[in-house]
Amino acid sequence: MNKAPSNAPIEPVGASLAPHAGPGASLPPPAAEGRSRRMPRRVVLRAWQLLLLVFILGVWHLMSRDPGVAFFFGEPLVIAQRIWDWFVVNADIYRHLQVTLAETVLAFGIGTASGLAAGLWLGLSPLASAILDPYIKAANSMPRVILAPIFGMWFGLGIWSKVALAVTLVFFIVFFNVYQGVREVSPTLLDNARMLGASRRQLLRHVYLPSATSWVFSSLHTSVGLAFVGAVVGEYLGSAAGVGYLILQAEGTFDVNTVFAGIVVLTAFALVLDGLVGLVEKRLMRWQPKAGETERL
């Protein structure tokens, strides 16, 4: 005799093995779970970086006990004391630091703006790009140091000769990245925008500029350091103020500790400017998916 079929719902296989959540329970959102996994990894990464720095300084300190090593490579404790004197005890570095930072910021801004404008223009104008191509390559291949005396003759030994030298370093980095970013725009995207009636100005604002923005920020991280390099090299060749001037004076007296102290100060401020560029990049590039997100979609 056959039994009547039961109307009870069939429980999926393995459902009994799953933990039963209460009526008010909810699963953690994926974003929060991802952040909770990233935080320990970030902390561990920073810890390893700090340990590496401590290890390098420790080895340096032990090796500098030899007078021969200390003469050429300096002593970490003496370098730290020199930096402390500059900023706290004597407070005599602020005038020089103000000059170097002004040169760097001006060169960074002028070089970025001019590189962005030139890259967009030549990227959107194939004829002008073909005409100017050999001249741009020739100017880019020219050693920048030989331009310093020329800029000194043109602008004098004031701040603008250093700014001009640093601009030549920043300009080409930004220019080539923007030019490549404009040329990499998908033709299909351009055709679709034109089919929707986009004007040339709208294409520039909504298609070309977003495409070039990611290339611009990838070049700005390099340009920050190059702006410092241009400013310091200009101060080497002729200046009465600036961190490069302090380093040059210390080299003249074989004061390697002051030289390294100046290098540390310049490196620290370059990292600060690079961090500011990174913050601006994160704010302006929120629309861009992070690495790996495209593959998961």
CSV table of C-alpha atoms in Angstrom, one decimal:
chain,number,residue,atom,x,y,z
A,1,MET,CA,0.0,0.0,0.0
A,2,ASN,CA,1.6,3.3,-1.1
A,3,LYS,CA,1.9,6.2,1.3
A,4,ALA,CA,0.5,9.6,0.3
A,5,PRO,CA,3.2,12.1,-0.6
A,6,SER,CA,4.1,14.4,2.3
A,7,ASN,CA,3.7,18.2,1.9
A,8,ALA,CA,6.5,19.0,4.3
A,9,PRO,CA,9.3,21.1,2.8
A,10,ILE,CA,12.4,19.2,1.8
A,11,GLU,CA,15.4,20.4,3.8
A,12,PRO,CA,18.5,20.9,1.5
A,13,VAL,CA,21.5,18.7,2.0
A,14,GLY,CA,23.9,20.2,4.5
A,15,ALA,CA,21.3,22.6,5.9
A,16,SER,CA,21.4,20.8,9.2
A,17,LEU,CA,25.2,21.3,9.3
A,18,ALA,CA,24.9,25.1,8.9
A,19,PRO,CA,24.6,27.2,12.1
A,20,HIS,CA,21.1,28.5,12.7
A,21,ALA,CA,20.9,32.2,12.9
A,22,GLY,CA,18.5,33.9,15.2
A,23,PRO,CA,15.7,36.1,13.9
A,24,GLY,CA,17.7,39.3,14.4
A,25,ALA,CA,21.1,38.0,13.2
A,26,SER,CA,22.6,39.1,10.0
A,27,LEU,CA,25.7,38.2,8.1
A,28,PRO,CA,28.6,40.7,8.1
A,29,PRO,CA,28.6,42.8,4.9
A,30,PRO,CA,31.4,41.9,2.4
A,31,ALA,CA,32.9,45.4,2.5
A,32,ALA,CA,33.3,45.4,6.3
A,33,GLU,CA,34.7,41.9,6.2
A,34,GLY,CA,37.2,43.0,3.6
A,35,ARG,CA,38.3,46.0,5.7
A,36,SER,CA,38.7,43.8,8.7
A,37,ARG,CA,41.0,41.5,6.8
A,38,ARG,CA,43.0,44.4,5.3
A,39,MET,CA,43.6,46.2,8.5
A,40,PRO,CA,45.8,43.5,10.1
A,41,ARG,CA,47.7,43.1,6.8
A,42,ARG,CA,48.4,46.8,6.7
A,43,VAL,CA,49.5,46.9,10.3
A,44,VAL,CA,51.8,43.9,9.7
A,45,LEU,CA,53.2,45.6,6.6
A,46,ARG,CA,53.9,48.8,8.5
A,47,ALA,CA,55.5,46.8,11.3
A,48,TRP,CA,57.9,45.1,8.8
A,49,GLN,CA,58.8,48.4,7.2
A,50,LEU,CA,59.6,49.9,10.7
A,51,LEU,CA,61.6,46.9,11.6
A,52,LEU,CA,63.6,47.2,8.4
A,53,LEU,CA,64.3,50.9,9.1
A,54,VAL,CA,65.4,50.0,12.7
A,55,PHE,CA,67.7,47.3,11.4
A,56,ILE,CA,69.4,49.6,8.8
A,57,LEU,CA,69.9,52.3,11.4
A,58,GLY,CA,71.3,49.8,13.9
A,59,VAL,CA,73.8,48.3,11.4
A,60,TRP,CA,74.7,51.9,10.4
A,61,HIS,CA,75.3,52.9,14.0
A,62,LEU,CA,77.5,49.9,14.7
A,63,MET,CA,79.6,50.4,11.6
A,64,SER,CA,80.0,54.1,12.3
A,65,ARG,CA,82.0,53.3,15.5
A,66,ASP,CA,84.9,52.9,13.1
A,67,PRO,CA,86.3,56.4,12.5
A,68,GLY,CA,87.1,55.6,8.9
A,69,VAL,CA,83.5,54.6,8.2
A,70,ALA,CA,82.1,57.6,10.2
A,71,PHE,CA,84.2,60.0,8.1
A,72,PHE,CA,82.6,58.8,4.8
A,73,PHE,CA,79.1,57.7,5.9
A,74,GLY,CA,78.4,59.8,9.0
A,75,GLU,CA,76.9,58.8,12.3
A,76,PRO,CA,73.1,58.4,12.7
A,77,LEU,CA,73.0,59.9,16.2
A,78,VAL,CA,75.1,63.0,15.1
A,79,ILE,CA,72.8,63.4,12.0
A,80,ALA,CA,69.7,63.2,14.3
A,81,GLN,CA,71.3,65.8,16.6
A,82,ARG,CA,72.0,68.1,13.6
A,83,ILE,CA,68.4,67.9,12.4
A,84,TRP,CA,67.2,68.6,16.0
A,85,ASP,CA,69.4,71.7,16.1
A,86,TRP,CA,68.2,72.9,12.8
A,87,PHE,CA,64.5,72.7,13.7
A,88,VAL,CA,64.4,73.2,17.5
A,89,VAL,CA,67.6,74.6,19.0
A,90,ASN,CA,68.8,77.1,16.5
A,91,ALA,CA,65.7,77.1,14.2
A,92,ASP,CA,67.9,78.3,11.3
A,93,ILE,CA,66.8,75.9,8.7
A,94,TYR,CA,63.3,77.4,8.2
A,95,ARG,CA,64.6,80.2,5.9
A,96,HIS,CA,66.4,77.7,3.7
A,97,LEU,CA,63.6,75.2,3.7
A,98,GLN,CA,61.1,77.9,2.7
A,99,VAL,CA,63.2,78.8,-0.3
A,100,THR,CA,63.6,75.2,-1.4
A,101,LEU,CA,59.9,74.3,-0.9
A,102,ALA,CA,58.9,77.5,-2.8
A,103,GLU,CA,61.1,76.5,-5.7
A,104,THR,CA,59.8,72.9,-5.6
A,105,VAL,CA,56.1,73.8,-5.4
A,106,LEU,CA,56.3,76.4,-8.2
A,107,ALA,CA,58.2,74.0,-10.5
A,108,PHE,CA,55.8,71.2,-9.7
A,109,GLY,CA,52.8,73.3,-10.5
A,110,ILE,CA,54.1,75.0,-13.6
A,111,GLY,CA,55.6,71.8,-15.0
A,112,THR,CA,52.4,69.8,-14.3
A,113,ALA,CA,50.1,72.4,-15.9
A,114,SER,CA,52.3,73.0,-19.0
A,115,GLY,CA,52.8,69.2,-19.4
A,116,LEU,CA,49.1,68.6,-19.2
A,117,ALA,CA,48.2,71.3,-21.7
A,118,ALA,CA,50.9,70.3,-24.2
A,119,GLY,CA,50.0,66.6,-23.8
A,120,LEU,CA,46.3,67.2,-24.5
A,121,TRP,CA,47.1,69.5,-27.4
A,122,LEU,CA,49.5,67.2,-29.2
A,123,GLY,CA,47.4,64.1,-28.3
A,124,LEU,CA,44.4,65.7,-30.0
A,125,SER,CA,46.3,67.1,-33.0
A,126,PRO,CA,48.1,64.4,-35.0
A,127,LEU,CA,49.5,66.9,-37.5
A,128,ALA,CA,51.1,69.1,-34.8
A,129,SER,CA,52.4,66.0,-33.0
A,130,ALA,CA,54.0,64.8,-36.2
A,131,ILE,CA,55.6,68.2,-36.9
A,132,LEU,CA,57.0,68.7,-33.3
A,133,ASP,CA,57.9,65.0,-32.6
A,134,PRO,CA,61.7,65.3,-33.5
A,135,TYR,CA,62.0,68.6,-31.6
A,136,ILE,CA,60.4,67.2,-28.4
A,137,LYS,CA,62.6,64.1,-28.5
A,138,ALA,CA,65.7,66.3,-28.9
A,139,ALA,CA,64.7,68.5,-26.0
A,140,ASN,CA,64.0,65.5,-23.8
A,141,SER,CA,67.3,63.9,-24.6
A,142,MET,CA,69.2,67.0,-23.6
A,143,PRO,CA,71.0,66.8,-20.2
A,144,ARG,CA,69.2,69.1,-17.9
A,145,VAL,CA,72.3,70.1,-15.9
A,146,ILE,CA,73.8,72.0,-18.9
A,147,LEU,CA,70.7,74.2,-18.9
A,148,ALA,CA,71.4,75.5,-15.4
A,149,PRO,CA,74.1,78.0,-16.4
A,150,ILE,CA,71.8,79.2,-19.2
A,151,PHE,CA,68.9,79.7,-16.9
A,152,GLY,CA,71.3,81.5,-14.5
A,153,MET,CA,72.1,84.0,-17.3
A,154,TRP,CA,68.5,84.4,-18.2
A,155,PHE,CA,66.9,84.7,-14.8
A,156,GLY,CA,69.8,85.5,-12.5
A,157,LEU,CA,70.7,83.6,-9.4
A,158,GLY,CA,67.3,84.1,-7.7
A,159,ILE,CA,64.5,81.7,-7.3
A,160,TRP,CA,63.4,81.6,-10.9
A,161,SER,CA,66.5,80.0,-12.4
A,162,LYS,CA,66.0,77.0,-10.0
A,163,VAL,CA,62.3,76.9,-10.9
A,164,ALA,CA,63.1,76.9,-14.6
A,165,LEU,CA,65.5,74.0,-14.2
A,166,ALA,CA,63.1,71.9,-12.2
A,167,VAL,CA,60.3,72.6,-14.7
A,168,THR,CA,62.3,71.0,-17.4
A,169,LEU,CA,62.4,67.8,-15.3
A,170,VAL,CA,58.7,67.8,-14.4
A,171,PHE,CA,57.3,68.8,-17.8
A,172,PHE,CA,58.4,65.9,-19.9
A,173,ILE,CA,57.3,63.3,-17.3
A,174,VAL,CA,53.8,64.7,-17.3
A,175,PHE,CA,53.7,65.5,-21.0
A,176,PHE,CA,54.5,62.0,-22.2
A,177,ASN,CA,52.1,60.4,-19.7
A,178,VAL,CA,49.2,62.7,-20.7
A,179,TYR,CA,50.0,62.3,-24.4
A,180,GLN,CA,49.9,58.5,-24.0
A,181,GLY,CA,46.7,58.6,-22.0
A,182,VAL,CA,44.9,60.6,-24.7
A,183,ARG,CA,46.1,58.3,-27.4
A,184,GLU,CA,45.0,55.3,-25.4
A,185,VAL,CA,41.3,56.3,-25.5
A,186,SER,CA,39.2,53.6,-27.0
A,187,PRO,CA,37.9,54.4,-30.5
A,188,THR,CA,34.7,52.6,-29.7
A,189,LEU,CA,34.1,54.9,-26.8
A,190,LEU,CA,34.7,57.9,-28.9
A,191,ASP,CA,32.4,56.6,-31.7
A,192,ASN,CA,29.6,56.0,-29.1
A,193,ALA,CA,30.0,59.5,-27.6
A,194,ARG,CA,29.9,61.1,-31.1
A,195,MET,CA,26.8,59.0,-31.9
A,196,LEU,CA,25.1,60.5,-28.8
A,197,GLY,CA,25.9,64.0,-30.1
A,198,ALA,CA,28.9,64.8,-27.9
A,199,SER,CA,30.7,68.0,-29.0
A,200,ARG,CA,34.5,68.4,-29.1
A,201,ARG,CA,34.4,70.2,-25.8
A,202,GLN,CA,32.3,67.5,-24.2
A,203,LEU,CA,34.6,64.8,-25.6
A,204,LEU,CA,37.5,66.6,-24.0
A,205,ARG,CA,35.8,67.0,-20.6
A,206,HIS,CA,34.1,63.6,-20.3
A,207,VAL,CA,36.3,61.3,-22.3
A,208,TYR,CA,39.8,62.5,-22.9
A,209,LEU,CA,40.4,64.2,-19.5
A,210,PRO,CA,39.2,61.2,-17.4
A,211,SER,CA,41.4,58.9,-19.5
A,212,ALA,CA,44.4,61.2,-19.1
A,213,THR,CA,43.8,61.7,-15.3
A,214,SER,CA,45.1,58.3,-14.3
A,215,TRP,CA,48.2,58.7,-16.4
A,216,VAL,CA,48.8,62.2,-14.9
A,217,PHE,CA,48.7,60.9,-11.3
A,218,SER,CA,51.0,58.0,-12.1
A,219,SER,CA,53.5,60.6,-13.3
A,220,LEU,CA,53.1,63.1,-10.4
A,221,HIS,CA,54.5,60.7,-7.9
A,222,THR,CA,57.8,60.7,-9.9
A,223,SER,CA,57.6,64.4,-10.6
A,224,VAL,CA,57.6,65.4,-7.0
A,225,GLY,CA,61.0,63.9,-6.5
A,226,LEU,CA,62.3,65.4,-9.7
A,227,ALA,CA,61.1,68.9,-8.7
A,228,PHE,CA,63.2,68.6,-5.5
A,229,VAL,CA,66.1,67.4,-7.6
A,230,GLY,CA,65.9,70.3,-10.0
A,231,ALA,CA,65.6,72.8,-7.1
A,232,VAL,CA,68.6,71.4,-5.2
A,233,VAL,CA,70.8,71.1,-8.3
A,234,GLY,CA,70.0,74.7,-9.1
A,235,GLU,CA,71.0,75.7,-5.6
A,236,TYR,CA,74.2,73.8,-6.0
A,237,LEU,CA,75.2,75.8,-9.0
A,238,GLY,CA,74.5,79.2,-7.6
A,239,SER,CA,72.5,80.3,-4.6
A,240,ALA,CA,72.7,82.1,-1.3
A,241,ALA,CA,69.9,80.2,0.5
A,242,GLY,CA,68.1,76.8,0.4
A,243,VAL,CA,68.7,73.3,1.7
A,244,GLY,CA,70.9,72.6,-1.4
A,245,TYR,CA,73.0,75.6,-0.4
A,246,LEU,CA,73.5,74.2,3.2
A,247,ILE,CA,74.5,70.8,1.7
A,248,LEU,CA,77.0,72.5,-0.6
A,249,GLN,CA,78.5,74.5,2.3
A,250,ALA,CA,78.9,71.2,4.3
A,251,GLU,CA,80.5,69.4,1.4
A,252,GLY,CA,83.1,72.2,1.3
A,253,THR,CA,84.1,71.5,4.9
A,254,PHE,CA,83.8,67.7,4.6
A,255,ASP,CA,81.0,67.7,7.1
A,256,VAL,CA,79.3,64.5,6.0
A,257,ASN,CA,76.8,64.5,8.9
A,258,THR,CA,75.3,67.8,7.7
A,259,VAL,CA,75.2,66.5,4.2
A,260,PHE,CA,73.2,63.4,5.3
A,261,ALA,CA,71.0,65.6,7.5
A,262,GLY,CA,70.1,67.7,4.5
A,263,ILE,CA,69.4,64.6,2.5
A,264,VAL,CA,67.1,63.3,5.2
A,265,VAL,CA,65.2,66.6,5.4
A,266,LEU,CA,64.7,66.7,1.7
A,267,THR,CA,63.6,63.1,1.5
A,268,ALA,CA,61.1,63.6,4.3
A,269,PHE,CA,59.5,66.6,2.7
A,270,ALA,CA,59.4,64.8,-0.7
A,271,LEU,CA,57.5,62.0,0.9
A,272,VAL,CA,55.1,64.4,2.5
A,273,LEU,CA,54.4,66.0,-0.9
A,274,ASP,CA,54.0,62.6,-2.5
A,275,GLY,CA,51.5,61.6,0.2
A,276,LEU,CA,49.5,64.8,-0.5
A,277,VAL,CA,49.4,63.8,-4.2
A,278,GLY,CA,48.2,60.4,-3.2
A,279,LEU,CA,45.4,61.8,-1.1
A,280,VAL,CA,44.3,64.0,-4.0
A,281,GLU,CA,44.5,61.0,-6.3
A,282,LYS,CA,42.2,58.9,-4.1
A,283,ARG,CA,39.7,61.7,-3.9
A,284,LEU,CA,39.6,62.4,-7.6
A,285,MET,CA,39.9,58.8,-8.8
A,286,ARG,CA,37.1,57.3,-6.8
A,287,TRP,CA,35.3,56.3,-10.0
A,288,GLN,CA,38.2,54.1,-11.0
A,289,PRO,CA,38.0,50.4,-9.9
A,290,LYS,CA,40.8,49.2,-7.7
A,291,ALA,CA,43.2,46.5,-8.9
A,292,GLY,CA,41.5,43.2,-9.0
A,293,GLU,CA,37.9,44.5,-8.8
A,294,THR,CA,37.4,44.3,-12.5
A,295,GLU,CA,38.3,40.6,-12.6
A,296,ARG,CA,35.8,39.9,-9.8
A,297,LEU,CA,32.9,41.6,-11.5
